[in-house]
Coordinates of C-alpha atoms in Angstrom, one line a residue:
Chain A
M1 CA -10.9 -9.3 -19.7
Q2 CA -7.8 -11.5 -19.3
N3 CA -10.0 -14.0 -17.4
N4 CA -11.2 -15.7 -20.6
V5 CA -7.7 -16.4 -21.7
K6 CA -6.8 -18.0 -18.4
I7 CA -9.9 -20.1 -18.3
T8 CA -9.1 -21.6 -21.7
N9 CA -5.7 -22.5 -20.3
S10 CA -7.4 -24.1 -17.3
I11 CA -9.5 -26.3 -19.4
N12 CA -6.3 -27.7 -21.0
E13 CA -5.1 -28.7 -17.6
F14 CA -8.4 -29.4 -15.9
R15 CA -8.2 -29.3 -12.2
Q16 CA -10.6 -31.7 -10.6
D17 CA -10.1 -30.0 -7.2
F18 CA -11.0 -26.6 -8.6
A19 CA -14.1 -28.1 -10.1
I20 CA -15.2 -29.5 -6.7
I21 CA -14.4 -26.2 -5.0
A22 CA -16.4 -24.4 -7.6
N23 CA -19.3 -26.8 -6.9
W24 CA -19.1 -25.8 -3.2
V25 CA -19.0 -22.0 -3.8
K26 CA -22.2 -20.1 -4.4
F27 CA -22.6 -17.9 -7.5
G28 CA -21.8 -14.3 -6.7
S29 CA -20.6 -15.1 -3.2
K30 CA -17.7 -13.6 -1.3
V31 CA -14.6 -15.8 -1.1
L32 CA -11.3 -15.6 0.7
D33 CA -8.5 -17.9 -0.6
L34 CA -5.7 -18.3 1.9
G35 CA -2.3 -19.0 0.4
C36 CA -3.8 -18.1 -3.0
A37 CA -0.4 -18.5 -4.8
N38 CA -0.8 -16.9 -8.3
G39 CA -4.5 -16.4 -7.9
E40 CA -5.4 -19.3 -10.2
L41 CA -8.3 -20.6 -8.2
L42 CA -9.8 -17.2 -7.6
Q43 CA -9.5 -16.4 -11.3
F44 CA -11.3 -19.7 -12.0
L45 CA -14.0 -18.9 -9.5
R46 CA -14.3 -15.3 -10.8
G47 CA -14.8 -16.5 -14.3
S48 CA -17.2 -19.3 -13.6
L49 CA -19.2 -18.0 -10.6
E50 CA -18.6 -14.3 -10.6
V51 CA -17.4 -14.4 -7.0
K52 CA -16.1 -11.4 -5.2
G53 CA -12.7 -12.9 -4.3
Y54 CA -9.7 -11.9 -2.2
G55 CA -6.5 -13.8 -1.9
V56 CA -4.0 -13.9 0.9
E57 CA -0.4 -14.5 0.0
K58 CA 3.0 -14.1 1.6
D59 CA 5.3 -14.6 -1.3
D60 CA 6.5 -11.5 -3.4
A61 CA 6.5 -13.3 -6.7
N62 CA 3.0 -14.7 -6.2
L63 CA 1.8 -11.2 -5.2
L64 CA 3.0 -9.8 -8.5
A65 CA 1.4 -12.6 -10.4
C66 CA -2.0 -11.9 -8.7
L67 CA -1.7 -8.1 -9.4
K68 CA -0.9 -9.0 -13.0
N69 CA -4.0 -11.1 -13.5
G70 CA -6.2 -8.6 -11.6
T71 CA -6.7 -10.8 -8.4
N72 CA -7.3 -8.8 -5.2
V73 CA -4.4 -9.9 -3.1
I74 CA -3.5 -9.1 0.5
Q75 CA 0.1 -9.7 1.4
M76 CA 0.3 -11.2 4.9
D77 CA 1.5 -14.3 6.8
L78 CA -1.2 -16.8 7.6
E79 CA 0.7 -17.8 10.7
D80 CA -0.3 -14.4 12.2
G81 CA -4.0 -15.3 12.0
L82 CA -6.7 -13.4 10.2
S83 CA -7.0 -10.4 12.4
G84 CA -7.6 -8.1 9.4
F85 CA -10.9 -9.9 8.7
E86 CA -14.2 -9.5 10.5
D87 CA -16.2 -12.4 11.9
Q88 CA -18.4 -14.2 9.4
S89 CA -17.5 -11.6 6.7
F90 CA -17.0 -14.2 3.9
N91 CA -19.4 -16.8 2.5
T92 CA -16.5 -19.2 2.0
V93 CA -12.9 -19.2 3.2
I94 CA -10.6 -21.6 1.3
L95 CA -7.3 -23.2 2.4
S96 CA -6.2 -25.2 -0.6
Q97 CA -3.3 -27.6 -0.1
T98 CA -1.6 -25.3 2.4
L99 CA -2.8 -26.8 5.8
Q100 CA 0.2 -29.2 5.8
A101 CA 2.7 -26.3 5.6
M102 CA 1.2 -24.3 8.4
H103 CA 2.8 -24.1 11.8
N104 CA -0.3 -22.7 13.6
T105 CA -2.5 -25.4 12.0
E106 CA -5.1 -25.4 14.7
E107 CA -5.3 -21.7 14.9
I108 CA -5.8 -21.1 11.2
V109 CA -8.7 -23.5 11.0
L110 CA -10.4 -21.9 13.9
E111 CA -9.7 -18.4 12.4
M112 CA -11.2 -19.6 9.1
L113 CA -14.3 -20.7 10.9
R114 CA -14.5 -17.3 12.6
V115 CA -14.2 -15.4 9.3
G116 CA -16.1 -17.7 7.0
Q117 CA -19.7 -19.0 7.1
E118 CA -18.3 -22.1 5.5
I119 CA -14.7 -23.2 5.0
I120 CA -13.0 -25.4 2.5
V121 CA -9.8 -27.2 3.5
T122 CA -7.9 -29.5 1.2
F123 CA -4.7 -31.4 1.9
P124 CA -2.6 -34.3 0.6
N125 CA -3.7 -37.4 2.4
F126 CA -0.7 -38.9 4.1
G127 CA -2.7 -42.2 4.5
Y128 CA -2.6 -42.7 0.7
W129 CA -1.3 -46.2 0.0
R130 CA 1.7 -44.9 -2.0
S131 CA 2.9 -43.0 1.0
R132 CA 2.3 -45.9 3.2
A133 CA 4.2 -48.1 0.8
Q134 CA 7.2 -45.8 0.8
I135 CA 7.3 -45.7 4.5
T136 CA 7.0 -49.4 4.7
A137 CA 10.0 -49.6 2.3
G138 CA 11.9 -47.4 4.7
H139 CA 11.6 -44.0 3.1
M140 CA 9.8 -40.7 3.6
P141 CA 7.1 -40.5 0.9
V142 CA 7.9 -38.4 -2.2
S143 CA 5.1 -38.1 -4.8
K144 CA 3.4 -35.7 -7.2
A145 CA 1.3 -34.5 -4.2
L146 CA 4.3 -34.4 -1.9
P147 CA 7.1 -33.5 -4.2
Y148 CA 9.7 -32.7 -1.5
Q149 CA 12.6 -34.5 0.1
W150 CA 12.5 -34.8 3.9
Y151 CA 15.2 -32.2 4.2
D152 CA 13.7 -29.5 2.0
T153 CA 9.9 -29.9 2.6
P154 CA 7.8 -27.0 3.7
N155 CA 5.3 -29.5 5.0
V156 CA 5.4 -29.7 8.8
H157 CA 1.9 -31.0 9.7
L158 CA 1.0 -33.8 7.4
C159 CA -2.1 -35.8 8.4
T160 CA -4.4 -38.6 7.1
I161 CA -8.1 -38.4 6.4
N162 CA -8.8 -40.3 9.6
D163 CA -6.6 -37.8 11.6
F164 CA -8.5 -34.8 10.1
D165 CA -11.9 -36.4 10.7
E166 CA -10.9 -36.7 14.4
F167 CA -9.6 -33.1 14.4
C168 CA -13.0 -31.9 13.3
K169 CA -14.8 -34.0 15.9
N170 CA -12.5 -32.7 18.7
H171 CA -13.0 -29.1 17.6
N172 CA -16.8 -29.2 17.2
I173 CA -16.5 -28.7 13.4
D174 CA -19.3 -30.1 11.2
I175 CA -18.2 -31.9 8.1
L176 CA -20.8 -30.8 5.5
E177 CA -19.1 -32.7 2.7
R178 CA -15.9 -34.7 2.1
R179 CA -14.6 -35.6 -1.3
V180 CA -11.4 -37.5 -2.0
I181 CA -9.6 -37.6 -5.3
T182 CA -6.7 -39.4 -6.9
D183 CA -5.2 -38.4 -10.2
G184 CA -8.2 -36.2 -10.9
K185 CA -10.7 -39.0 -10.2
E186 CA -13.1 -39.3 -7.3
V187 CA -12.4 -42.1 -4.8
S188 CA -15.3 -43.4 -2.6
F189 CA -13.9 -46.9 -1.7
L190 CA -11.4 -46.9 1.2
P191 CA -10.7 -43.2 0.8
N192 CA -8.0 -43.0 3.5
L193 CA -6.0 -45.7 1.7
L194 CA -6.8 -44.9 -1.9
G195 CA -7.3 -41.2 -1.8
S196 CA -4.4 -38.8 -2.6
L197 CA -6.1 -35.4 -2.1
A198 CA -8.7 -34.9 0.7
M199 CA -11.2 -32.0 0.3
Y200 CA -13.6 -30.9 3.1
R201 CA -16.4 -28.4 3.3
L202 CA -16.8 -27.5 6.9
K203 CA -18.8 -25.3 9.3
A204 CA -18.5 -24.5 12.9
Q205 CA -21.1 -26.4 15.0
Q206 CA -24.0 -24.3 16.2
H207 CA -24.1 -24.1 19.9
Chain B
M1 CA 19.1 7.1 -13.8
Q2 CA 19.2 6.2 -17.5
E3 CA 18.7 9.3 -19.6
N4 CA 16.8 7.5 -22.3
N5 CA 13.7 7.0 -20.3
S6 CA 13.7 10.4 -18.7
I7 CA 10.8 12.7 -19.4
G8 CA 13.5 15.2 -20.3
I9 CA 13.1 19.0 -20.0
V10 CA 10.0 20.1 -18.2
A11 CA 8.5 23.5 -17.3
P12 CA 6.1 24.5 -14.5
Q13 CA 2.8 26.3 -15.1
I14 CA 0.7 28.4 -12.9
A15 CA -3.1 28.3 -12.7
H16 CA -4.8 31.2 -11.1
F17 CA -8.2 30.7 -9.3
S18 CA -10.2 33.8 -8.6
A19 CA -13.2 32.1 -6.9
P20 CA -12.7 31.7 -3.2
L21 CA -11.8 28.3 -1.7
K22 CA -13.8 27.5 1.4
L23 CA -11.6 25.9 4.0
K24 CA -12.3 23.3 6.7
S25 CA -11.3 25.8 9.4
G26 CA -14.2 28.0 8.3
E27 CA -11.9 30.5 6.8
S28 CA -11.6 31.0 3.1
L29 CA -8.9 31.9 0.6
P30 CA -10.3 34.6 -1.6
Q31 CA -8.1 33.7 -4.6
F32 CA -5.1 31.5 -5.0
D33 CA -2.4 30.2 -7.4
L34 CA -1.4 26.6 -7.9
V35 CA 1.9 25.8 -9.6
Y36 CA 1.9 22.5 -11.4
E37 CA 3.8 20.4 -14.0
T38 CA 2.4 17.8 -16.4
Y39 CA 4.1 14.9 -18.2
G40 CA 2.8 12.9 -21.1
T41 CA -0.2 13.7 -23.2
L42 CA -3.8 13.9 -22.1
N43 CA -5.7 11.6 -24.4
A44 CA -8.8 12.5 -26.4
D45 CA -11.4 11.3 -23.9
K46 CA -9.3 12.7 -21.0
S47 CA -9.3 9.3 -19.3
N48 CA -5.5 8.9 -18.6
A49 CA -4.9 11.6 -16.1
V50 CA -2.9 10.7 -12.9
I51 CA -2.3 13.1 -10.1
I52 CA 0.7 12.9 -7.8
C53 CA 0.1 14.1 -4.3
H54 CA 3.3 15.2 -2.5
A55 CA 4.5 14.6 1.0
L56 CA 5.7 17.1 3.7
S57 CA 8.5 18.7 1.8
G58 CA 7.6 17.8 -1.8
N59 CA 6.4 20.0 -4.6
H60 CA 5.2 20.1 -8.2
H61 CA 8.6 19.2 -9.7
V62 CA 8.0 15.5 -9.7
A63 CA 10.0 14.4 -12.8
G64 CA 12.4 15.6 -15.4
K65 CA 14.7 18.6 -15.3
Y66 CA 14.3 22.3 -15.9
L67 CA 17.7 22.5 -17.5
K68 CA 19.9 19.8 -18.8
S69 CA 22.6 21.0 -16.4
D70 CA 20.3 20.5 -13.3
K71 CA 22.1 18.3 -10.8
Y72 CA 18.9 16.4 -9.8
P73 CA 15.7 15.6 -11.6
G74 CA 12.2 15.9 -9.9
W75 CA 11.7 14.1 -6.6
W76 CA 9.9 11.0 -8.0
D77 CA 11.7 10.9 -11.4
N78 CA 12.6 7.2 -10.8
L79 CA 8.9 6.4 -11.0
I80 CA 7.7 8.6 -13.8
G81 CA 8.8 8.8 -17.5
P82 CA 8.5 6.9 -20.7
N83 CA 8.7 3.1 -20.0
K84 CA 9.0 3.7 -16.3
P85 CA 6.5 2.2 -13.8
L86 CA 4.2 5.2 -14.3
D87 CA 4.6 5.3 -18.0
T88 CA 4.2 8.7 -19.6
K89 CA 3.6 7.1 -22.9
R90 CA 0.3 6.0 -21.5
F91 CA -0.5 8.4 -18.7
F92 CA -0.9 12.1 -18.4
V93 CA 0.7 12.9 -15.1
I94 CA 0.1 16.0 -13.0
G95 CA 2.3 17.2 -10.2
L96 CA 1.4 20.2 -8.2
N97 CA 2.6 22.2 -5.2
N98 CA 0.0 22.1 -2.4
L99 CA -1.6 25.3 -1.2
G100 CA 0.4 26.8 1.7
G101 CA 3.6 25.5 0.0
C102 CA 6.7 27.5 -0.8
H103 CA 7.4 26.5 -4.4
G104 CA 5.1 28.7 -6.3
S105 CA 1.6 27.9 -5.1
S106 CA -0.1 30.5 -2.8
G107 CA 1.5 30.2 0.7
P108 CA 2.6 32.2 3.7
A109 CA 5.5 33.8 1.8
S110 CA 3.1 34.9 -1.1
I111 CA 1.8 38.4 -1.2
N112 CA -1.7 38.8 0.2
P113 CA -3.5 40.9 -2.4
A114 CA -5.5 42.6 0.3
T115 CA -2.5 44.0 2.1
N116 CA 0.2 43.9 -0.5
K117 CA 2.4 42.2 2.1
P118 CA 3.4 38.6 2.6
W119 CA 0.7 36.6 4.3
G120 CA 3.1 35.3 7.0
S121 CA 1.3 34.3 10.1
T122 CA -2.1 35.3 8.6
F123 CA -2.0 32.6 5.9
P124 CA -4.8 30.1 6.9
I125 CA -4.0 26.7 8.1
L126 CA -5.0 24.2 5.4
T127 CA -6.0 20.6 5.8
V128 CA -5.7 17.5 3.6
E129 CA -9.4 18.0 2.8
D130 CA -8.7 21.6 1.6
W131 CA -5.7 20.4 -0.5
V132 CA -7.8 17.8 -2.3
D133 CA -10.6 20.4 -2.9
S134 CA -8.0 22.7 -4.4
Q135 CA -6.6 19.8 -6.5
A136 CA -10.1 19.2 -7.8
R137 CA -10.3 22.8 -8.9
L138 CA -7.0 22.3 -10.8
L139 CA -8.5 19.3 -12.6
D140 CA -11.6 21.4 -13.5
H141 CA -9.2 24.1 -14.8
L142 CA -7.5 21.4 -17.0
G143 CA -10.9 20.1 -18.2
I144 CA -10.4 16.7 -16.6
T145 CA -13.4 15.1 -14.9
H146 CA -12.0 11.7 -13.9
L147 CA -8.6 10.6 -12.7
A148 CA -7.3 7.2 -13.9
A149 CA -5.4 7.2 -10.7
V150 CA -4.3 9.3 -7.7
I151 CA -0.9 8.4 -6.2
G152 CA 0.7 9.5 -3.0
G153 CA 3.2 8.5 -0.4
S154 CA 3.1 9.4 3.3
L155 CA 1.2 12.7 3.6
G156 CA 0.6 12.3 -0.1
G157 CA -1.1 8.9 0.6
M158 CA -3.5 10.7 3.0
Q159 CA -4.4 13.0 0.1
A160 CA -4.9 10.0 -2.2
L161 CA -7.3 8.4 0.4
Q162 CA -9.1 11.7 0.8
W163 CA -9.6 11.9 -2.9
T164 CA -11.5 8.7 -2.8
I165 CA -13.7 9.9 0.1
A166 CA -14.4 13.4 -1.1
Y167 CA -14.7 12.7 -4.9
P168 CA -15.5 9.0 -5.2
E169 CA -17.0 9.6 -8.7
R170 CA -13.8 11.2 -9.9
V171 CA -11.2 8.6 -9.0
R172 CA -10.8 5.1 -10.6
H173 CA -7.7 4.0 -8.8
A174 CA -5.9 5.1 -5.6
L175 CA -2.3 4.1 -4.8
I176 CA -1.8 4.8 -1.2
I177 CA 1.9 4.3 -0.2
A178 CA 3.5 4.3 3.2
A179 CA 0.5 6.2 4.6
A180 CA -1.9 6.0 7.6
P181 CA -5.5 6.8 8.2
N182 CA -4.3 9.3 10.9
L183 CA -1.2 10.0 12.9
T184 CA -0.4 8.2 16.1
A185 CA 0.3 10.3 19.2
Q186 CA 4.0 9.5 18.8
N187 CA 4.0 10.6 15.2
M188 CA 2.2 13.9 16.2
A189 CA 4.8 14.3 19.0
F190 CA 7.6 14.5 16.4
N191 CA 5.7 17.2 14.6
E192 CA 5.2 19.1 17.8
V193 CA 8.9 19.1 18.6
A194 CA 9.6 20.2 15.0
R195 CA 7.2 23.1 15.3
Q196 CA 8.5 24.1 18.7
A197 CA 12.0 24.2 17.2
I198 CA 10.8 26.7 14.6
I199 CA 8.4 28.8 16.8
T200 CA 11.0 29.3 19.6
D201 CA 13.6 30.4 17.1
P202 CA 14.2 34.1 18.0
E203 CA 14.1 34.9 14.3
F204 CA 10.6 33.4 13.8
H205 CA 8.9 36.7 14.8
G206 CA 5.5 35.0 15.3
G207 CA 5.6 33.9 11.7
D208 CA 6.2 37.4 10.2
Y209 CA 9.9 37.1 9.8
Y210 CA 9.7 38.2 6.1
A211 CA 9.2 41.8 7.3
H212 CA 12.4 41.5 9.4
G213 CA 14.5 40.2 6.5
V214 CA 15.4 37.0 8.4
V215 CA 14.4 33.4 8.5
P216 CA 14.2 31.0 11.5
R217 CA 17.0 28.9 10.0
R218 CA 18.0 27.2 13.3
G219 CA 14.5 26.1 14.1
L220 CA 13.9 24.8 10.6
R221 CA 17.2 23.0 10.5
I222 CA 16.5 21.2 13.8
A223 CA 13.0 20.3 12.6
R224 CA 14.4 18.7 9.5
M225 CA 17.2 16.9 11.3
L226 CA 14.5 15.4 13.6
G227 CA 12.4 14.5 10.5
H228 CA 15.3 12.7 8.9
I229 CA 15.9 10.5 11.9
T230 CA 12.3 9.3 11.7
Y231 CA 12.4 8.7 8.0
L232 CA 15.2 6.2 8.3
S233 CA 15.2 2.9 10.1
D234 CA 17.7 2.1 12.9
D235 CA 19.2 -0.5 10.6
A236 CA 19.5 1.8 7.7
M237 CA 21.2 4.4 9.8
G238 CA 23.4 1.8 11.2
E239 CA 24.4 0.6 7.8
K240 CA 24.8 4.1 6.3
F241 CA 26.8 5.6 9.2
G242 CA 27.1 3.2 12.1
R243 CA 29.5 4.8 14.6
K244 CA 31.9 6.0 11.9
L245 CA 33.9 9.0 12.8
K246 CA 34.8 11.8 10.4
D247 CA 38.3 11.9 12.0
T248 CA 38.9 11.1 15.7
I249 CA 37.1 11.7 18.9
K250 CA 37.9 15.3 19.9
Y251 CA 36.0 15.6 23.2
G252 CA 33.9 18.5 21.9
F253 CA 30.5 19.2 20.3
D254 CA 31.5 19.8 16.7
V255 CA 30.7 17.2 14.0
E256 CA 32.6 14.1 14.9
F257 CA 30.4 11.2 13.8
E258 CA 29.4 10.7 10.1
M259 CA 25.7 10.6 11.2
E260 CA 26.0 14.1 12.6
S261 CA 27.6 15.4 9.4
Y262 CA 24.7 13.9 7.4
L263 CA 22.0 15.4 9.7
R264 CA 23.6 18.8 9.7
Y265 CA 24.1 18.8 6.0
Q266 CA 20.4 17.8 5.4
G267 CA 19.3 20.4 8.0
D268 CA 21.3 23.2 6.5
K269 CA 20.3 22.4 2.9
F270 CA 16.6 22.3 3.9
A271 CA 16.8 25.5 6.0
G272 CA 18.2 27.3 3.0
E273 CA 15.4 26.5 0.6
F274 CA 12.2 25.7 2.6
D275 CA 9.8 28.1 4.2
A276 CA 9.3 27.7 8.0
N277 CA 5.7 28.8 7.9
T278 CA 5.0 26.1 5.2
Y279 CA 6.7 23.5 7.4
L280 CA 4.5 24.4 10.3
R281 CA 1.4 24.1 8.2
M282 CA 2.3 20.9 6.5
T283 CA 2.9 19.2 9.9
R284 CA -0.5 20.5 11.1
A285 CA -2.2 19.1 8.1
L286 CA -0.7 15.8 9.0
D287 CA -1.9 16.0 12.6
Y288 CA -5.4 17.1 11.7
Y289 CA -6.2 14.5 9.1
D290 CA -8.5 11.9 10.6
P291 CA -11.3 10.9 8.2
A292 CA -12.8 8.5 10.8
L293 CA -13.2 11.2 13.4
P294 CA -16.8 12.2 12.3
F295 CA -17.6 8.5 12.5
N296 CA -16.5 8.0 16.1
G297 CA -13.2 6.6 15.0
D298 CA -14.8 4.0 12.7
L299 CA -12.7 4.0 9.5
T300 CA -15.0 1.4 7.9
A301 CA -17.9 3.9 8.2
A302 CA -15.7 6.7 6.8
L303 CA -14.9 4.7 3.7
K304 CA -18.4 3.5 3.1
N305 CA -18.9 5.6 0.0
V306 CA -15.6 5.1 -1.7
T307 CA -15.8 3.4 -5.1
A308 CA -12.1 3.5 -6.3
Q309 CA -10.0 0.5 -6.7
F310 CA -7.1 0.5 -4.3
L311 CA -3.5 -0.5 -4.1
V312 CA -2.2 0.0 -0.5
L313 CA 1.5 -0.4 0.0
S314 CA 3.8 -0.3 3.0
F315 CA 7.4 -1.0 3.9
T316 CA 8.5 -3.4 6.6
S317 CA 11.1 -1.1 8.2
D318 CA 8.9 2.0 8.1
W319 CA 8.2 2.9 11.8
R320 CA 6.9 6.4 11.1
F321 CA 4.0 5.0 8.9
S322 CA 4.2 1.4 9.9
P323 CA 2.6 -1.5 7.9
A324 CA 0.1 -1.9 10.8
R325 CA -1.3 1.6 9.9
S326 CA -1.7 0.7 6.2
R327 CA -3.4 -2.5 7.2
E328 CA -6.0 -0.4 9.0
I329 CA -6.9 1.2 5.7
V330 CA -7.0 -2.3 4.0
K331 CA -9.3 -3.6 6.7
A332 CA -11.7 -0.8 6.3
L333 CA -11.8 -1.3 2.6
L334 CA -12.3 -5.1 3.0
D335 CA -15.1 -4.4 5.5
N336 CA -16.7 -2.4 2.7
E337 CA -16.0 -5.1 0.1
R338 CA -14.0 -2.8 -2.0
T339 CA -11.5 -3.8 -4.7
V340 CA -8.2 -3.7 -2.9
S341 CA -4.7 -5.2 -3.0
Y342 CA -2.1 -4.8 -0.3
A343 CA 1.6 -5.2 -0.6
E344 CA 4.0 -5.2 2.3
V345 CA 7.4 -4.5 0.7
T346 CA 10.5 -5.9 2.5
A347 CA 12.8 -2.9 2.6
A348 CA 15.5 -1.7 4.9
H349 CA 15.2 2.1 4.4
G350 CA 12.4 3.0 6.7
H351 CA 9.9 5.6 5.6
D352 CA 12.3 6.9 2.9
A353 CA 11.8 3.6 1.0
F354 CA 8.8 5.0 -0.8
L355 CA 11.0 7.3 -2.8
M356 CA 13.6 4.7 -3.7
P357 CA 13.8 2.6 -6.8
D358 CA 13.6 -0.8 -5.1
A359 CA 13.1 -3.4 -7.9
H360 CA 10.2 -5.3 -6.3
Y361 CA 8.5 -2.1 -5.2
H362 CA 8.7 -0.7 -8.7
A363 CA 7.6 -4.0 -10.2
I364 CA 4.4 -3.8 -8.0
L365 CA 3.7 -0.3 -9.2
R366 CA 4.4 -1.1 -12.8
T367 CA 2.2 -4.2 -12.7
Y368 CA -0.7 -2.5 -11.1
L369 CA -0.5 0.6 -13.2
S370 CA -0.1 -1.3 -16.5
N371 CA -3.5 -2.9 -15.7
I372 CA -5.3 0.5 -15.5
D373 CA -7.4 1.1 -18.5
T374 CA -6.5 4.3 -20.2
G375 CA -9.1 4.2 -22.9
C376 CA -8.6 5.4 -26.5
G377 CA -7.6 2.0 -27.9
H378 CA -5.2 1.3 -25.0
A379 CA -7.8 -0.8 -23.2
K380 CA -6.4 -3.8 -21.5

């Protein structure tokens, strides 16, 4: 299989966020990756955890990349919701670094909770001190995690870790686990200030 | 098309089947012929066969030419040939004319051996299920147990889907293009108008026009004109013809607009080469296909036993077989946790897009097909 080749590549450019996600996904489970890009994460999970994975992707070039590496990919726009997916039909639904580019942000998280028994949401933390410093200096933040200029950014709903915690509370979402990383290393001290990427494992609260 | 990747000169073959084919209607065909063409070479373990299922007016001549001087190659020549998306250097491709057709397979215009006269109105009405059963018989005849893939667009896509339902163990991959799990009322309504045009033509003679030495040309022509309107999008028609006039407005009913000229040309061409009885039967096969019907409309239940891997593909401007209908197939496959990918190709040409060599569309097919294992050292 081509998987092996790709995993070797992945080791070269080890992705700490992938490793954390892999830690949260059960062996052999069914996973839906929303905004799956070229299928890299699903390939990683397929190879390491033998998951049954499906990706959702809007972009034509990414769709081709997924087909090429044998990732099941469904071409659709996440802004339209997840009407093609049954309630609680996936063990885990993932939205990796895509939340901030969604217009229907609230709707997609609720849709994920409908379709997935658990969901994983990751996003660049806008409360990261480097972002704050750039704002303080009078500029919109530009960084490795937020590589766009204000005029060409696809990011429309940036938030901080505190904001997202509050969002979960207000929407009756249980935070099962939260991990924060900066440059591939975990951050536990002052995460909203020192963390660049926020990662959440979530579940709808039982009524 | 470039000549250097054409399959070149091809020739049809006929397979005769003397054992009866039991039909969904309860009738049976005592014996029948299927005309077919093949491209490429069947490998030693016979694992590289691909069958192409044709749509309403298609036939077995899918690729290549019969004579170098032929004006046009087969109807899906842009897809099939050496180094083309369906690469005949790797795959053994089979195209056939469906039963009830008018291009060499047994159909209404064929001679009924029992009466020595054309079948005409007595030729049974076939279904998608019957076609797939007859295609399976053709595979048996060719000594092929498993298909690497079944590919079809539109009504052909319905056959591809039916293959995975009826013969799950014989199909590894299904490419279902611009299709639907059944027709909507609006879609069936177009078929009804087309049939009424044919049936009410005075030269139809209840379907036995062969004996009268006439054909219901007017009816067939109108049926085809209607079909062509539905195969194009509003935008595509607008772009192709707009309100362009041939000459000036003449305050009459002859051809004045370019669009009318196109429709009449297409209608006349078709009426001169296609059999009206076949057209009636093809549209009925479309109407009747509904694999979810025995499951109270539950397509997920209907696809419970499929095992093939799927590529489902639709075109954004196709309103006759809209993307929403393809997504129903995808959803049923997802519900069953099957291996499936779905591509929604942005295209302006409406339903006709599935026959056109759009670069992205062909890249999708090429990419998907190149990942199909064809055994014999070609494993990927």
